[in-house]
Coordinates of C-alpha atoms in Angstrom, one line a residue:
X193 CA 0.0 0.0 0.0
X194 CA 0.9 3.5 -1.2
X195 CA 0.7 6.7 1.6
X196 CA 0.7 9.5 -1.1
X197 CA 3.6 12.3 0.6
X198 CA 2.5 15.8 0.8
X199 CA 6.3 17.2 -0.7
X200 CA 5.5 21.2 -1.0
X201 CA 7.0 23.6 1.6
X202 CA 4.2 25.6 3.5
X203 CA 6.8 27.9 5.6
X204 CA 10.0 29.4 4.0
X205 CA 11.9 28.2 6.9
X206 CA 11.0 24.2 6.4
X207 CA 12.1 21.8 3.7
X208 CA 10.8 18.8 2.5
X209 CA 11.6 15.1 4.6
X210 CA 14.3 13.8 2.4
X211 CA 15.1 9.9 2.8
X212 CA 17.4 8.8 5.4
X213 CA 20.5 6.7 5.3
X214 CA 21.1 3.0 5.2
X215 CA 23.1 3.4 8.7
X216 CA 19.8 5.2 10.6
X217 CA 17.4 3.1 9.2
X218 CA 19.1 -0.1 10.3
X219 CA 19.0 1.9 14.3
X220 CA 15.2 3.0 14.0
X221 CA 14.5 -1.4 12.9
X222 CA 17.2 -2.7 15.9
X223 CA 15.4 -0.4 18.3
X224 CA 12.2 -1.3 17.1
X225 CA 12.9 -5.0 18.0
X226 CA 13.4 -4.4 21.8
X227 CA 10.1 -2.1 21.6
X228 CA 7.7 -4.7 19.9
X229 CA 9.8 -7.5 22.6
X230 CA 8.8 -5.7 24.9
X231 CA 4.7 -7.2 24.5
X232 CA 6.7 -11.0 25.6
X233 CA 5.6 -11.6 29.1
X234 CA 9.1 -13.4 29.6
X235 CA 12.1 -12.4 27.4
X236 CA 15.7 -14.1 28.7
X237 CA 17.6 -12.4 26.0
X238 CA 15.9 -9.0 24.3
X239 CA 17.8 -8.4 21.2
X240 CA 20.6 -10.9 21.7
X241 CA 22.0 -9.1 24.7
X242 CA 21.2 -9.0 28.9
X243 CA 18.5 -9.2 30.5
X244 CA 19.0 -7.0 33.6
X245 CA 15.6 -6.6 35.4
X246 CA 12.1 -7.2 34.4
X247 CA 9.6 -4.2 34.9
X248 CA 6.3 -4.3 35.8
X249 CA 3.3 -2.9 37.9
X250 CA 0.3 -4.8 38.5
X251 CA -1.9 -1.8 39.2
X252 CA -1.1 0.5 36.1
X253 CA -0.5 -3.3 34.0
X254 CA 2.9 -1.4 32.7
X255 CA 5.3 -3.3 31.8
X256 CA 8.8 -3.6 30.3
X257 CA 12.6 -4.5 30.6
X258 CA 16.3 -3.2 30.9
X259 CA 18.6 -4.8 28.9
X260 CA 22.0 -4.5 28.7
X261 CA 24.2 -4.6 25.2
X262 CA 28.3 -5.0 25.9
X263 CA 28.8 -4.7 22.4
X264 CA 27.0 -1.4 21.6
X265 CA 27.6 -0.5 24.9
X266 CA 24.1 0.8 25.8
X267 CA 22.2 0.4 28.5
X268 CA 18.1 0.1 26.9
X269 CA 15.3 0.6 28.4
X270 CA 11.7 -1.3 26.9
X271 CA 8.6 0.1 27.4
X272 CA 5.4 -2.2 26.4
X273 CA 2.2 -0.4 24.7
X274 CA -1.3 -0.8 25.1
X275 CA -2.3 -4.1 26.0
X276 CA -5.1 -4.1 28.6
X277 CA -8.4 -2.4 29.7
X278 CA -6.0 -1.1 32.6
X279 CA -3.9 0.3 29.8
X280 CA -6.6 2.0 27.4
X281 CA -7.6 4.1 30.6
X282 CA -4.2 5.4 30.9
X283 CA -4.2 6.7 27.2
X284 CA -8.1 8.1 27.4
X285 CA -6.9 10.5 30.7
X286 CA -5.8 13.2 28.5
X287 CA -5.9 16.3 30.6
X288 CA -2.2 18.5 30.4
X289 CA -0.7 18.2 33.5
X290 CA 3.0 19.2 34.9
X291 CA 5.7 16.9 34.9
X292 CA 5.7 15.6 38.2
X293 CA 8.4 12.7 39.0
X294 CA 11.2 12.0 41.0
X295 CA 14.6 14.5 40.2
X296 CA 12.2 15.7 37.1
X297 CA 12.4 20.0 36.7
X298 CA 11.2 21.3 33.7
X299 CA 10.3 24.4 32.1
X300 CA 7.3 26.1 34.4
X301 CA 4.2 26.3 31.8
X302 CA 5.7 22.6 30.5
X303 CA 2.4 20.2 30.5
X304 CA 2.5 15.9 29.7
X305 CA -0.5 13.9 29.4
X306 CA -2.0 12.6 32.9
X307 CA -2.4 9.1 31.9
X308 CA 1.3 8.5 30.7
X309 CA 2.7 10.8 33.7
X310 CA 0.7 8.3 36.2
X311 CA 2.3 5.1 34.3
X312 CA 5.2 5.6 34.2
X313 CA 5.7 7.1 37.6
X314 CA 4.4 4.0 38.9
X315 CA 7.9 2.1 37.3
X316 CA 9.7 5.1 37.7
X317 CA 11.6 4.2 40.8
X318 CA 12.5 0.9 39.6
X319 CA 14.0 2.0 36.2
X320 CA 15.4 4.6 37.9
X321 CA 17.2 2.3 40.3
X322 CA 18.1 -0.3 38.0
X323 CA 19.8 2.4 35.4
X324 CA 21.5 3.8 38.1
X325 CA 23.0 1.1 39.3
X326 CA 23.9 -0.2 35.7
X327 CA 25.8 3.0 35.0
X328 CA 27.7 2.7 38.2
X329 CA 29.4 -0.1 37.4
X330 CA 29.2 0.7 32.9
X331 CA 30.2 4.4 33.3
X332 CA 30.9 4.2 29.1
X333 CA 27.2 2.9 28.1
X334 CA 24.7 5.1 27.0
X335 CA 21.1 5.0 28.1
X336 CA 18.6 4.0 25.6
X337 CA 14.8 4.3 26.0
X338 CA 12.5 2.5 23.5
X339 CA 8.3 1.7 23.0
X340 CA 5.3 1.8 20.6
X341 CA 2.1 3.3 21.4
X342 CA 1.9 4.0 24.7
X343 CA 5.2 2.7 25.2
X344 CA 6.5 5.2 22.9
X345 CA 5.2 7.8 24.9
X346 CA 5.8 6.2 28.1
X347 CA 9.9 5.9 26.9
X348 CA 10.1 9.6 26.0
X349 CA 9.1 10.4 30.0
X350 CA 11.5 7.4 30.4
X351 CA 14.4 9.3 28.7
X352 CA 13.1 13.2 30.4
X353 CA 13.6 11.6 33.6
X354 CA 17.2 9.8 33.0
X355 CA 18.3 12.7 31.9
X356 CA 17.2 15.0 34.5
X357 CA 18.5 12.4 37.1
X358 CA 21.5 11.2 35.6
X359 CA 23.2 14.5 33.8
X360 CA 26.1 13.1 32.6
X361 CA 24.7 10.1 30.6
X362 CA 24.4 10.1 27.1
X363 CA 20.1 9.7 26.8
X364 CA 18.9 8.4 23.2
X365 CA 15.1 8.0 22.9
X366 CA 12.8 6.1 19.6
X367 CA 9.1 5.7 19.9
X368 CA 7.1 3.9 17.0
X369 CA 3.6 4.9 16.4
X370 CA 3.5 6.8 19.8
X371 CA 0.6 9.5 20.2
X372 CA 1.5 13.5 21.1
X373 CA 2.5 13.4 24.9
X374 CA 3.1 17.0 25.8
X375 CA 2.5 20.7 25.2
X376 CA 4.4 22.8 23.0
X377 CA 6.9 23.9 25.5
X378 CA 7.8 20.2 26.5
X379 CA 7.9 19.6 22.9
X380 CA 10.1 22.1 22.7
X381 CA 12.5 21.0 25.8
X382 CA 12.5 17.7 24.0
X383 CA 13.6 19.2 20.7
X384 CA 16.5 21.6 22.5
X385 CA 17.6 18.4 25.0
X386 CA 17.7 15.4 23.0
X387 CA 17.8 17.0 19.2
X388 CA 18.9 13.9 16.7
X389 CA 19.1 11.7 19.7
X390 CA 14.7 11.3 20.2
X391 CA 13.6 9.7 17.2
X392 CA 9.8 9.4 16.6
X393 CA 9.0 6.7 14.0
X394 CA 5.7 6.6 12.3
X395 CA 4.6 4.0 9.6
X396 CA 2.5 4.9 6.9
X397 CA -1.5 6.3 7.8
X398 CA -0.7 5.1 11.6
X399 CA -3.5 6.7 13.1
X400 CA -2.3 6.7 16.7
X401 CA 0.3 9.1 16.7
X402 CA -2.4 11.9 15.6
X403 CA -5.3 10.5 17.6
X404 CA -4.5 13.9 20.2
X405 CA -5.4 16.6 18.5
X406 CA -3.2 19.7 18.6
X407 CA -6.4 21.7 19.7
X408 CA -6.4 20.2 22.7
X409 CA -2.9 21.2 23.5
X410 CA -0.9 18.9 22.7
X411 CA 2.4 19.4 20.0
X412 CA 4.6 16.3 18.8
X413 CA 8.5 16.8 19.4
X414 CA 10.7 15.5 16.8
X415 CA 12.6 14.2 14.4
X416 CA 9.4 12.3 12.9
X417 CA 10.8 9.6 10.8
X418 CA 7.9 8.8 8.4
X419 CA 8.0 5.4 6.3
X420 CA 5.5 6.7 4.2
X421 CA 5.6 4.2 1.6
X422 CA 5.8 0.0 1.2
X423 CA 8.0 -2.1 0.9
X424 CA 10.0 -0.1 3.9
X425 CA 13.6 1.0 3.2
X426 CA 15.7 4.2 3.9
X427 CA 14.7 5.4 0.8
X428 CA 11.1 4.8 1.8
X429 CA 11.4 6.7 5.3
X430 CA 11.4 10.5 5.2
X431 CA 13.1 12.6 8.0
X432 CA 11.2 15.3 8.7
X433 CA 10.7 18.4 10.0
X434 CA 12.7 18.6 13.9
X435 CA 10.5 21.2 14.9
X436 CA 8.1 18.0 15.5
X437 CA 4.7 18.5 13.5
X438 CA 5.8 18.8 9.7
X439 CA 2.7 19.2 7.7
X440 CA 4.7 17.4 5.0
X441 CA 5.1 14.3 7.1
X442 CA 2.7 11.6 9.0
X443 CA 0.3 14.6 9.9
X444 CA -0.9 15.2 6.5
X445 CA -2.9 12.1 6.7
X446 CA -6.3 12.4 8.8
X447 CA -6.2 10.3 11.9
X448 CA -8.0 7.1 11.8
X449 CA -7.1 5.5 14.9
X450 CA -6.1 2.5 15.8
X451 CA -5.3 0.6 12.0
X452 CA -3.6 -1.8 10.2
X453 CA -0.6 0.3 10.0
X454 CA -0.4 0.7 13.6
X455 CA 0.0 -3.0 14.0
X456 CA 3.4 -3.5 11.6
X457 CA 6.3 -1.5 11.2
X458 CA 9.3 -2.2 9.0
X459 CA 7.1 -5.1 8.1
X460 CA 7.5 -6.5 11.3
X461 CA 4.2 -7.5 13.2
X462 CA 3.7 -5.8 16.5
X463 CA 4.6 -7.9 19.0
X464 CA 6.9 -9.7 17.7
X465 CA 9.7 -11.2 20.1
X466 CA 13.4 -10.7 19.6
X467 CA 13.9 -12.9 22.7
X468 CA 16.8 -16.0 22.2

């Protein structure tokens, strides 16, 4: 299936996406792997590497892992999407609210979405924990954070947080199909924090990640990486805009939901385990 691209330039200052490399695209599939791994109630060995701790919370039903790669030495951090009534009521509680969490200070008028703010402080302490300790004794990893859906949105807290509590770590952050998660101006702390490093995929008429509507509030952060197009490739995948809502990329397309394109990216079916 064909997603037609919307290719002319509505502001002077903004260019059209233009494909990516073979190098990025190969990082936004391998991080994909430990995000759709990340549905497998038990996985001894996500991507290959570590397992280092197991996350989960039985009242918010979020769950997740750390892993740990020695040979990319990175430190990654899994968040699982929507998967339970439990979980649907997180994403419906859409009211703006500050970012309230443990070492977290941002930007006074900065505003997240309720529902993901009350996930994933409920694993917060844990992944904080667990990271910490893993850097203590891997000071040259990096800290990865990684999800689709709600665990796309649910990472990008996930790397906010790291980086607020552990300032000298290098923080890297990809979320596939994720919805909006904060207001402009946490959109905009995003973009001026994490620049190249918080990659936001989105395949094709994915619904999801336009489900919030901007008039609500809400304002997507980049880079948008849109795989517009099938079969996917690099030269099928657009970066766009960093500002975060290109009207040349995914949000050109109406929302419809929860689809089909939702369920696969890089033609790899959600849920998918990476696990031996």
């Amino acid at each position: 299936m064909t997603f037609p691209a919307t290719l002319s330039v509505k502001d002077d200052h903004k260019l059209p996406p233009s494909s990516i490399s073979g190098d990025l695209y190969g990082d936004l599939v391998y991080y994909f792997k430990y995000a759709t791994s990340a549905y497998s109630p038990v996985c001894p060995r996500p991507n290959g590497n570590s397992l280092v701790i197991e996350i989960s919370n039985p009242l918010t039903d979020i769950q997740g892992f750390i892993a740990r790669d020695k040979t990319r030495k990175e430190i990654v951090v899994a968040l699982r999407g929507s998967a339970s009534v439990a979980d649907v009521l997180m994403d419906a509680s859409i009211v703006l609210v500050p970012f309230v969490s443990p070492g977290v200070q941002l930007p006074p008028e900065s505003r997240v979405h309720s529902g993901f703010l009350v996930a994933w402080d409920s694993i917060s302490p844990e992944v904080l924990l667990a990271v910490g300790s893993q850097l203590a004794t891997n000071e040259d990893h990096a800290v990865v954070t990684t999800g689709h859906s709600l665990g796309g949105s649910l990472a990008l807290l996930a790397a906010v947080s790291l980086q607020q509590n552990f300032k000298n770590a290098q923080i890297r952050t990809y979320s596939y199909g994720a919805p909006r998660s904060g207001n402009k101006i946490f959109s905009d702390y995003v973009n001026a924090k994490f620049g190249d490093n918080a990659c936001r995929v989105v395949h094709g008429n994915d619904g999801v990640p336009t489900a919030i509507p901007i008039e609500l509030g809400y304002h997507h952060h980049g880079v948008e990486y849109w795989q517009h197009t099938s079969p996917p490739s690099n030269e099928t995948t657009l970066k766009c805009d960093p500002e975060g809502e290109d009207p040349n990329g995914s949000a050109s397309i109406p929302s419809q939901g929860v689809n089909l394109a939702h369920a696969t990216y890089f033609g790899i079916l959600v849920g998918t385990p990476f696990c031996l």
